[in-house]
């Protein structure tokens, strides 16, 4: 590898990092010359955090609480946060994933005021039974919309097949029945445990200075409490819960999902190797993908992804296909071939270079820069560590990973068939 791309990436990910006395990690990437600012205020609290102890006290939650809490954070005694952001001209949003919740905004003016809104809305929670009852109806409608999404149904079915007890089996939004159990006390317990500064990050990129961000933190008078949170994960065997699932939905073409359950990997290098494997198996540069596509067996969206969480690690290959059984067989045969022969040297080099390029490209705008900074916090490492890890990955290490990963006896298959005419 040439040195120039490496140097460029290192320069691109340079940021200023400050850990406040209360434990909040502040990451800022000043980008002079850019017109806007993107800020992310996030916490290590997601849908899989259902059982935990806060300062020694046991808390057990129904599915969907993290996502529910995300919605409720925009409400306060003195009005809706979206309305406040509208007055400053900022575009605000939020999202909940399996292991984190993030609140964010993009602004080109009145940035300081928008930072004040962001920090206050998250650190001044306000819940009542009446507002919770109202939100239960709203999120219930959202859950029903997800039930009509083939992509989402495919993923949740794969997780339920791969895992016996891990909470990834649950939909991020929960169910209508599970969110009906939510109480103000539950939400306040989550805030105490996970919405404390030591569990959170404020990542900001764009036309701003670190001092501006630190000044906003001072104005917010963030809480100083540092609750001790102990996550409790259920025992999870390496076997799959169910090797196969099939059902039907209203769709034009069948959807296929093939998942592989793995022992959780640790460290940047191991994760990068796994990410690369999905591209080396069926990425757009591979002859296998071209064969599938040229024969009309898959659409352009067919591909693989890798996921690692606390107590969970898996590969997922998904997409539309007119011949799901054939594609599944071909996929398993291709993995076996690569296991015997090793990955293609040229494709490995192209994949590695592509990853470098994506790192550079992702850091050319304020949104992706702030997202990369926040992501480094959630993964517990600096972005520079990931660059060094990528640089050190060899073809031999990828081939070695194939010897133990992606084993057929730890796989599960999900097929969603189009409903027959007249089928209920």
GROMACS .gro file of C-alpha atoms in nm:
model
  424
    1UNK     CA    1   0.000   0.000   0.000
    2UNK     CA    2   0.112   0.353  -0.073
    3UNK     CA    3   0.168   0.588   0.218
    4UNK     CA    4  -0.014   0.892   0.078
    5UNK     CA    5  -0.367   0.752   0.121
    6UNK     CA    6  -0.285   0.654   0.480
    7UNK     CA    7  -0.154   0.999   0.562
    8UNK     CA    8  -0.460   1.158   0.406
    9UNK     CA    9  -0.695   0.942   0.612
   10UNK     CA   10  -0.506   1.013   0.935
   11UNK     CA   11  -0.531   1.385   0.867
   12UNK     CA   12  -0.900   1.353   0.780
   13UNK     CA   13  -0.994   1.187   1.108
   14UNK     CA   14  -0.802   1.427   1.329
   15UNK     CA   15  -1.030   1.566   1.599
   16UNK     CA   16  -1.018   1.732   1.940
   17UNK     CA   17  -1.121   1.515   2.235
   18UNK     CA   18  -1.215   1.640   2.582
   19UNK     CA   19  -1.356   1.435   2.870
   20UNK     CA   20  -1.544   1.661   3.113
   21UNK     CA   21  -1.531   1.620   3.490
   22UNK     CA   22  -1.877   1.461   3.486
   23UNK     CA   23  -1.752   1.196   3.241
   24UNK     CA   24  -1.904   1.324   2.915
   25UNK     CA   25  -1.681   1.263   2.612
   26UNK     CA   26  -1.675   1.562   2.375
   27UNK     CA   27  -1.539   1.505   2.023
   28UNK     CA   28  -1.508   1.801   1.787
   29UNK     CA   29  -1.382   1.819   1.430
   30UNK     CA   30  -1.358   2.186   1.328
   31UNK     CA   31  -1.406   2.216   0.951
   32UNK     CA   32  -1.338   2.580   0.858
   33UNK     CA   33  -1.490   2.684   0.530
   34UNK     CA   34  -1.795   2.461   0.564
   35UNK     CA   35  -2.127   2.639   0.598
   36UNK     CA   36  -2.296   2.411   0.850
   37UNK     CA   37  -2.259   2.214   1.171
   38UNK     CA   38  -2.375   1.863   1.251
   39UNK     CA   39  -2.404   1.757   1.616
   40UNK     CA   40  -2.480   1.416   1.767
   41UNK     CA   41  -2.561   1.358   2.134
   42UNK     CA   42  -2.565   0.985   2.195
   43UNK     CA   43  -2.585   0.728   2.470
   44UNK     CA   44  -2.484   0.363   2.492
   45UNK     CA   45  -2.842   0.248   2.538
   46UNK     CA   46  -3.027   0.049   2.274
   47UNK     CA   47  -3.299  -0.206   2.224
   48UNK     CA   48  -3.090  -0.498   2.357
   49UNK     CA   49  -3.055  -0.333   2.700
   50UNK     CA   50  -3.354  -0.496   2.868
   51UNK     CA   51  -3.205  -0.629   3.192
   52UNK     CA   52  -2.955  -0.433   3.399
   53UNK     CA   53  -2.869  -0.305   3.744
   54UNK     CA   54  -2.846   0.066   3.831
   55UNK     CA   55  -2.640   0.124   4.143
   56UNK     CA   56  -2.714  -0.237   4.239
   57UNK     CA   57  -3.091  -0.215   4.180
   58UNK     CA   58  -3.230  -0.466   3.926
   59UNK     CA   59  -3.432  -0.326   3.634
   60UNK     CA   60  -3.614  -0.541   3.376
   61UNK     CA   61  -3.776  -0.376   3.076
   62UNK     CA   62  -4.027  -0.487   2.812
   63UNK     CA   63  -3.907  -0.473   2.450
   64UNK     CA   64  -3.904  -0.130   2.285
   65UNK     CA   65  -3.825   0.098   2.581
   66UNK     CA   66  -3.508   0.255   2.433
   67UNK     CA   67  -3.694   0.351   2.115
   68UNK     CA   68  -3.994   0.474   2.316
   69UNK     CA   69  -3.767   0.687   2.534
   70UNK     CA   70  -3.609   0.839   2.223
   71UNK     CA   71  -3.951   0.968   2.118
   72UNK     CA   72  -4.034   1.101   2.463
   73UNK     CA   73  -3.710   1.299   2.494
   74UNK     CA   74  -3.842   1.559   2.250
   75UNK     CA   75  -4.118   1.654   2.494
   76UNK     CA   76  -4.076   1.880   2.795
   77UNK     CA   77  -4.286   2.087   3.030
   78UNK     CA   78  -4.218   2.399   2.823
   79UNK     CA   79  -4.290   2.258   2.477
   80UNK     CA   80  -4.177   2.032   2.196
   81UNK     CA   81  -3.807   2.029   2.102
   82UNK     CA   82  -3.884   2.007   1.730
   83UNK     CA   83  -4.068   2.339   1.755
   84UNK     CA   84  -3.768   2.492   1.932
   85UNK     CA   85  -3.528   2.364   1.666
   86UNK     CA   86  -3.756   2.507   1.396
   87UNK     CA   87  -3.711   2.853   1.547
   88UNK     CA   88  -3.332   2.827   1.515
   89UNK     CA   89  -3.356   2.689   1.161
   90UNK     CA   90  -3.201   2.355   1.257
   91UNK     CA   91  -3.310   2.020   1.114
   92UNK     CA   92  -3.334   1.776   1.406
   93UNK     CA   93  -3.382   1.402   1.426
   94UNK     CA   94  -3.306   1.095   1.639
   95UNK     CA   95  -3.267   0.720   1.604
   96UNK     CA   96  -3.241   0.407   1.816
   97UNK     CA   97  -3.041   0.100   1.719
   98UNK     CA   98  -2.965  -0.226   1.898
   99UNK     CA   99  -2.696  -0.070   2.120
  100UNK     CA  100  -2.730   0.309   2.110
  101UNK     CA  101  -2.966   0.606   2.093
  102UNK     CA  102  -2.862   0.929   1.920
  103UNK     CA  103  -3.014   1.276   1.898
  104UNK     CA  104  -2.887   1.508   1.627
  105UNK     CA  105  -2.928   1.828   1.433
  106UNK     CA  106  -2.781   2.006   1.133
  107UNK     CA  107  -2.768   2.385   1.129
  108UNK     CA  108  -2.617   2.673   0.934
  109UNK     CA  109  -2.718   2.947   1.178
  110UNK     CA  110  -2.785   2.993   1.550
  111UNK     CA  111  -2.567   2.690   1.623
  112UNK     CA  112  -2.510   2.782   1.987
  113UNK     CA  113  -2.884   2.803   2.046
  114UNK     CA  114  -2.938   2.466   1.879
  115UNK     CA  115  -2.669   2.308   2.099
  116UNK     CA  116  -2.850   2.446   2.403
  117UNK     CA  117  -3.175   2.284   2.289
  118UNK     CA  118  -3.006   1.950   2.218
  119UNK     CA  119  -2.832   1.930   2.556
  120UNK     CA  120  -3.130   2.046   2.760
  121UNK     CA  121  -3.387   1.816   2.598
  122UNK     CA  122  -3.181   1.506   2.675
  123UNK     CA  123  -3.075   1.607   3.024
  124UNK     CA  124  -3.413   1.731   3.146
  125UNK     CA  125  -3.649   1.435   3.093
  126UNK     CA  126  -4.019   1.483   3.153
  127UNK     CA  127  -4.265   1.192   3.164
  128UNK     CA  128  -4.625   1.158   3.278
  129UNK     CA  129  -4.874   0.875   3.241
  130UNK     CA  130  -5.085   1.089   3.009
  131UNK     CA  131  -4.801   1.165   2.768
  132UNK     CA  132  -4.690   0.802   2.777
  133UNK     CA  133  -5.043   0.681   2.695
  134UNK     CA  134  -5.050   0.917   2.395
  135UNK     CA  135  -4.710   0.799   2.269
  136UNK     CA  136  -4.810   0.434   2.299
  137UNK     CA  137  -5.074   0.491   2.034
  138UNK     CA  138  -4.835   0.675   1.803
  139UNK     CA  139  -4.558   0.414   1.825
  140UNK     CA  140  -4.814   0.136   1.793
  141UNK     CA  141  -4.894   0.269   1.445
  142UNK     CA  142  -4.522   0.283   1.364
  143UNK     CA  143  -4.482  -0.082   1.468
  144UNK     CA  144  -4.764  -0.183   1.234
  145UNK     CA  145  -4.586  -0.004   0.948
  146UNK     CA  146  -4.269  -0.206   1.015
  147UNK     CA  147  -4.479  -0.523   1.005
  148UNK     CA  148  -4.554  -0.442   0.639
  149UNK     CA  149  -4.184  -0.400   0.546
  150UNK     CA  150  -4.037  -0.717   0.386
  151UNK     CA  151  -3.679  -0.603   0.454
  152UNK     CA  152  -3.746  -0.548   0.823
  153UNK     CA  153  -3.945  -0.869   0.859
  154UNK     CA  154  -3.661  -1.060   0.692
  155UNK     CA  155  -3.402  -0.927   0.936
  156UNK     CA  156  -3.610  -0.984   1.249
  157UNK     CA  157  -3.691  -1.338   1.131
  158UNK     CA  158  -3.321  -1.409   1.079
  159UNK     CA  159  -3.237  -1.291   1.430
  160UNK     CA  160  -3.514  -1.502   1.581
  161UNK     CA  161  -3.378  -1.805   1.394
  162UNK     CA  162  -3.014  -1.747   1.488
  163UNK     CA  163  -3.064  -1.663   1.857
  164UNK     CA  164  -3.231  -1.853   2.140
  165UNK     CA  165  -3.243  -1.585   2.410
  166UNK     CA  166  -3.040  -1.278   2.309
  167UNK     CA  167  -3.263  -0.965   2.302
  168UNK     CA  168  -3.166  -0.898   1.939
  169UNK     CA  169  -3.460  -1.134   1.875
  170UNK     CA  170  -3.690  -0.845   1.968
  171UNK     CA  171  -3.792  -0.571   1.728
  172UNK     CA  172  -3.618  -0.242   1.813
  173UNK     CA  173  -3.956  -0.073   1.850
  174UNK     CA  174  -4.099  -0.363   2.051
  175UNK     CA  175  -4.456  -0.479   2.007
  176UNK     CA  176  -4.790  -0.312   2.076
  177UNK     CA  177  -4.822  -0.540   2.379
  178UNK     CA  178  -4.470  -0.474   2.514
  179UNK     CA  179  -4.484  -0.094   2.495
  180UNK     CA  180  -4.822  -0.101   2.670
  181UNK     CA  181  -4.628  -0.205   2.983
  182UNK     CA  182  -4.408   0.108   2.990
  183UNK     CA  183  -4.438   0.334   3.296
  184UNK     CA  184  -4.280   0.669   3.390
  185UNK     CA  185  -4.077   0.488   3.655
  186UNK     CA  186  -3.917   0.265   3.391
  187UNK     CA  187  -3.819   0.563   3.178
  188UNK     CA  188  -3.669   0.753   3.471
  189UNK     CA  189  -3.469   0.441   3.568
  190UNK     CA  190  -3.328   0.427   3.214
  191UNK     CA  191  -3.235   0.795   3.229
  192UNK     CA  192  -3.059   0.745   3.560
  193UNK     CA  193  -2.865   0.448   3.434
  194UNK     CA  194  -2.784   0.529   3.073
  195UNK     CA  195  -2.846   0.900   3.021
  196UNK     CA  196  -2.567   0.997   3.258
  197UNK     CA  197  -2.269   1.188   3.109
  198UNK     CA  198  -2.018   0.908   3.161
  199UNK     CA  199  -2.221   0.688   2.925
  200UNK     CA  200  -2.264   0.956   2.657
  201UNK     CA  201  -2.085   1.137   2.377
  202UNK     CA  202  -2.127   1.476   2.213
  203UNK     CA  203  -1.976   1.464   1.864
  204UNK     CA  204  -1.974   1.781   1.654
  205UNK     CA  205  -1.828   1.855   1.310
  206UNK     CA  206  -1.837   2.156   1.083
  207UNK     CA  207  -1.793   2.531   1.107
  208UNK     CA  208  -1.746   2.542   1.484
  209UNK     CA  209  -1.473   2.554   1.747
  210UNK     CA  210  -1.413   2.320   2.038
  211UNK     CA  211  -1.452   2.612   2.276
  212UNK     CA  212  -1.802   2.679   2.143
  213UNK     CA  213  -1.902   2.322   2.219
  214UNK     CA  214  -1.745   2.329   2.566
  215UNK     CA  215  -1.920   2.658   2.642
  216UNK     CA  216  -2.252   2.496   2.549
  217UNK     CA  217  -2.181   2.212   2.791
  218UNK     CA  218  -2.116   2.466   3.068
  219UNK     CA  219  -2.440   2.650   2.995
  220UNK     CA  220  -2.632   2.322   3.006
  221UNK     CA  221  -2.519   2.249   3.363
  222UNK     CA  222  -2.504   1.879   3.287
  223UNK     CA  223  -2.570   1.641   3.577
  224UNK     CA  224  -2.266   1.528   3.769
  225UNK     CA  225  -2.401   1.188   3.873
  226UNK     CA  226  -2.215   0.884   3.751
  227UNK     CA  227  -2.448   0.589   3.797
  228UNK     CA  228  -2.297   0.242   3.794
  229UNK     CA  229  -2.474   0.031   3.530
  230UNK     CA  230  -2.428  -0.344   3.503
  231UNK     CA  231  -2.580  -0.503   3.194
  232UNK     CA  232  -2.723  -0.853   3.233
  233UNK     CA  233  -2.723  -1.065   2.918
  234UNK     CA  234  -2.886  -1.411   2.901
  235UNK     CA  235  -2.678  -1.720   2.829
  236UNK     CA  236  -2.662  -1.781   2.455
  237UNK     CA  237  -2.536  -2.108   2.302
  238UNK     CA  238  -2.354  -2.113   1.968
  239UNK     CA  239  -2.621  -2.332   1.811
  240UNK     CA  240  -2.900  -2.172   1.608
  241UNK     CA  241  -3.250  -2.159   1.752
  242UNK     CA  242  -3.423  -2.256   1.427
  243UNK     CA  243  -3.244  -2.346   1.101
  244UNK     CA  244  -3.524  -2.240   0.868
  245UNK     CA  245  -3.832  -2.019   0.849
  246UNK     CA  246  -4.069  -1.946   0.562
  247UNK     CA  247  -4.375  -1.722   0.539
  248UNK     CA  248  -4.556  -1.507   0.283
  249UNK     CA  249  -4.623  -1.135   0.239
  250UNK     CA  250  -4.756  -0.897  -0.022
  251UNK     CA  251  -4.451  -0.860  -0.246
  252UNK     CA  252  -4.356  -0.904  -0.611
  253UNK     CA  253  -4.053  -1.130  -0.572
  254UNK     CA  254  -3.930  -1.369  -0.300
  255UNK     CA  255  -3.683  -1.242  -0.039
  256UNK     CA  256  -3.396  -1.457   0.087
  257UNK     CA  257  -3.196  -1.426   0.406
  258UNK     CA  258  -2.906  -1.650   0.507
  259UNK     CA  259  -2.746  -1.583   0.846
  260UNK     CA  260  -2.439  -1.729   1.017
  261UNK     CA  261  -2.394  -1.722   1.394
  262UNK     CA  262  -2.041  -1.660   1.526
  263UNK     CA  263  -1.846  -1.637   1.849
  264UNK     CA  264  -1.832  -1.261   1.925
  265UNK     CA  265  -1.510  -1.110   1.792
  266UNK     CA  266  -1.315  -0.837   1.971
  267UNK     CA  267  -1.100  -0.555   1.842
  268UNK     CA  268  -1.087  -0.332   1.536
  269UNK     CA  269  -0.886  -0.572   1.324
  270UNK     CA  270  -1.118  -0.868   1.378
  271UNK     CA  271  -1.423  -0.655   1.293
  272UNK     CA  272  -1.259  -0.516   0.979
  273UNK     CA  273  -1.172  -0.868   0.861
  274UNK     CA  274  -1.536  -0.972   0.907
  275UNK     CA  275  -1.663  -0.662   0.724
  276UNK     CA  276  -1.424  -0.737   0.438
  277UNK     CA  277  -1.545  -1.098   0.420
  278UNK     CA  278  -1.896  -0.988   0.322
  279UNK     CA  279  -1.750  -0.792   0.029
  280UNK     CA  280  -1.507  -1.069  -0.067
  281UNK     CA  281  -1.787  -1.325  -0.078
  282UNK     CA  282  -2.061  -1.145  -0.268
  283UNK     CA  283  -1.962  -0.780  -0.310
  284UNK     CA  284  -2.009  -0.605  -0.642
  285UNK     CA  285  -1.646  -0.667  -0.744
  286UNK     CA  286  -1.667  -1.046  -0.711
  287UNK     CA  287  -1.724  -1.289  -0.997
  288UNK     CA  288  -1.984  -1.464  -0.779
  289UNK     CA  289  -2.200  -1.152  -0.758
  290UNK     CA  290  -2.164  -1.090  -1.133
  291UNK     CA  291  -2.276  -1.448  -1.200
  292UNK     CA  292  -2.584  -1.405  -0.982
  293UNK     CA  293  -2.669  -1.072  -1.138
  294UNK     CA  294  -2.598  -1.166  -1.501
  295UNK     CA  295  -2.817  -1.474  -1.467
  296UNK     CA  296  -3.100  -1.259  -1.331
  297UNK     CA  297  -3.098  -1.442  -0.998
  298UNK     CA  298  -3.066  -1.135  -0.773
  299UNK     CA  299  -3.134  -0.763  -0.787
  300UNK     CA  300  -2.861  -0.498  -0.730
  301UNK     CA  301  -2.947  -0.477  -0.359
  302UNK     CA  302  -2.838  -0.831  -0.280
  303UNK     CA  303  -2.540  -0.835  -0.044
  304UNK     CA  304  -2.393  -0.914   0.295
  305UNK     CA  305  -2.334  -0.735   0.624
  306UNK     CA  306  -2.166  -0.810   0.954
  307UNK     CA  307  -2.302  -0.727   1.298
  308UNK     CA  308  -2.134  -0.746   1.637
  309UNK     CA  309  -2.293  -0.647   1.968
  310UNK     CA  310  -2.261  -0.750   2.332
  311UNK     CA  311  -2.314  -1.127   2.323
  312UNK     CA  312  -2.405  -1.128   1.952
  313UNK     CA  313  -2.204  -1.172   1.632
  314UNK     CA  314  -2.336  -1.273   1.291
  315UNK     CA  315  -2.312  -1.247   0.913
  316UNK     CA  316  -2.630  -1.174   0.716
  317UNK     CA  317  -2.676  -1.215   0.340
  318UNK     CA  318  -3.007  -1.078   0.214
  319UNK     CA  319  -3.191  -0.965  -0.096
  320UNK     CA  320  -3.463  -1.027  -0.350
  321UNK     CA  321  -3.430  -1.332  -0.573
  322UNK     CA  322  -3.661  -1.523  -0.803
  323UNK     CA  323  -3.484  -1.846  -0.707
  324UNK     CA  324  -3.413  -1.836  -0.331
  325UNK     CA  325  -3.323  -2.205  -0.295
  326UNK     CA  326  -3.078  -2.190  -0.586
  327UNK     CA  327  -2.913  -1.871  -0.462
  328UNK     CA  328  -2.881  -2.013  -0.111
  329UNK     CA  329  -2.709  -2.324  -0.246
  330UNK     CA  330  -2.477  -2.115  -0.464
  331UNK     CA  331  -2.387  -1.892  -0.169
  332UNK     CA  332  -2.294  -2.187   0.052
  333UNK     CA  333  -2.091  -2.339  -0.231
  334UNK     CA  334  -1.905  -2.012  -0.289
  335UNK     CA  335  -1.814  -1.983   0.079
  336UNK     CA  336  -1.688  -2.342   0.072
  337UNK     CA  337  -1.483  -2.271  -0.242
  338UNK     CA  338  -1.321  -1.967  -0.083
  339UNK     CA  339  -1.248  -2.174   0.225
  340UNK     CA  340  -1.060  -2.426   0.006
  341UNK     CA  341  -0.890  -2.189  -0.236
  342UNK     CA  342  -0.861  -1.863  -0.044
  343UNK     CA  343  -0.993  -1.522  -0.146
  344UNK     CA  344  -0.879  -1.368  -0.471
  345UNK     CA  345  -0.562  -1.158  -0.423
  346UNK     CA  346  -0.674  -0.888  -0.665
  347UNK     CA  347  -1.022  -0.861  -0.513
  348UNK     CA  348  -0.868  -0.846  -0.164
  349UNK     CA  349  -0.647  -0.551  -0.267
  350UNK     CA  350  -0.936  -0.374  -0.438
  351UNK     CA  351  -1.156  -0.425  -0.132
  352UNK     CA  352  -0.889  -0.288   0.100
  353UNK     CA  353  -0.834   0.016  -0.122
  354UNK     CA  354  -1.208   0.069  -0.146
  355UNK     CA  355  -1.232   0.076   0.233
  356UNK     CA  356  -0.966   0.346   0.246
  357UNK     CA  357  -1.154   0.542  -0.014
  358UNK     CA  358  -1.478   0.516   0.177
  359UNK     CA  359  -1.309   0.641   0.492
  360UNK     CA  360  -1.190   0.948   0.305
  361UNK     CA  361  -1.521   1.006   0.131
  362UNK     CA  362  -1.723   0.970   0.449
  363UNK     CA  363  -1.520   1.245   0.612
  364UNK     CA  364  -1.575   1.501   0.339
  365UNK     CA  365  -1.908   1.622   0.479
  366UNK     CA  366  -2.014   1.731   0.825
  367UNK     CA  367  -2.281   1.464   0.878
  368UNK     CA  368  -2.054   1.168   0.810
  369UNK     CA  369  -1.768   1.326   1.006
  370UNK     CA  370  -1.979   1.363   1.321
  371UNK     CA  371  -2.122   1.014   1.269
  372UNK     CA  372  -1.771   0.867   1.242
  373UNK     CA  373  -1.663   1.044   1.562
  374UNK     CA  374  -1.966   0.920   1.756
  375UNK     CA  375  -1.918   0.571   1.614
  376UNK     CA  376  -1.560   0.559   1.740
  377UNK     CA  377  -1.687   0.634   2.092
  378UNK     CA  378  -1.951   0.360   2.078
  379UNK     CA  379  -1.691   0.111   1.955
  380UNK     CA  380  -1.454   0.214   2.235
  381UNK     CA  381  -1.163   0.319   2.015
  382UNK     CA  382  -1.025   0.609   1.814
  383UNK     CA  383  -1.072   0.629   1.438
  384UNK     CA  384  -0.696   0.618   1.395
  385UNK     CA  385  -0.696   0.270   1.552
  386UNK     CA  386  -0.929   0.150   1.278
  387UNK     CA  387  -0.701   0.296   1.011
  388UNK     CA  388  -0.398   0.121   1.154
  389UNK     CA  389  -0.595  -0.202   1.184
  390UNK     CA  390  -0.705  -0.182   0.821
  391UNK     CA  391  -0.349  -0.119   0.708
  392UNK     CA  392  -0.227  -0.432   0.886
  393UNK     CA  393  -0.489  -0.676   0.753
  394UNK     CA  394  -0.343  -0.941   0.522
  395UNK     CA  395  -0.502  -1.182   0.276
  396UNK     CA  396  -0.370  -1.469   0.489
  397UNK     CA  397  -0.560  -1.343   0.794
  398UNK     CA  398  -0.882  -1.322   0.593
  399UNK     CA  399  -0.829  -1.676   0.464
  400UNK     CA  400  -0.767  -1.796   0.820
  401UNK     CA  401  -1.092  -1.639   0.941
  402UNK     CA  402  -1.278  -1.833   0.671
  403UNK     CA  403  -1.157  -2.160   0.820
  404UNK     CA  404  -1.365  -2.114   1.135
  405UNK     CA  405  -1.642  -1.870   1.035
  406UNK     CA  406  -1.950  -1.900   0.815
  407UNK     CA  407  -2.007  -2.267   0.894
  408UNK     CA  408  -2.325  -2.428   0.750
  409UNK     CA  409  -2.415  -2.593   1.082
  410UNK     CA  410  -2.438  -2.247   1.243
  411UNK     CA  411  -2.655  -2.101   0.967
  412UNK     CA  412  -3.024  -2.018   0.933
  413UNK     CA  413  -3.234  -1.951   0.624
  414UNK     CA  414  -3.542  -1.731   0.592
  415UNK     CA  415  -3.753  -1.710   0.276
  416UNK     CA  416  -4.045  -1.472   0.231
  417UNK     CA  417  -4.269  -1.585  -0.053
  418UNK     CA  418  -4.516  -1.361  -0.241
  419UNK     CA  419  -4.871  -1.429  -0.132
  420UNK     CA  420  -5.077  -1.635  -0.371
  421UNK     CA  421  -5.382  -1.471  -0.523
  422UNK     CA  422  -5.663  -1.493  -0.272
  423UNK     CA  423  -5.430  -1.583   0.018
  424UNK     CA  424  -5.518  -1.406   0.342
   0.00000   0.00000   0.00000
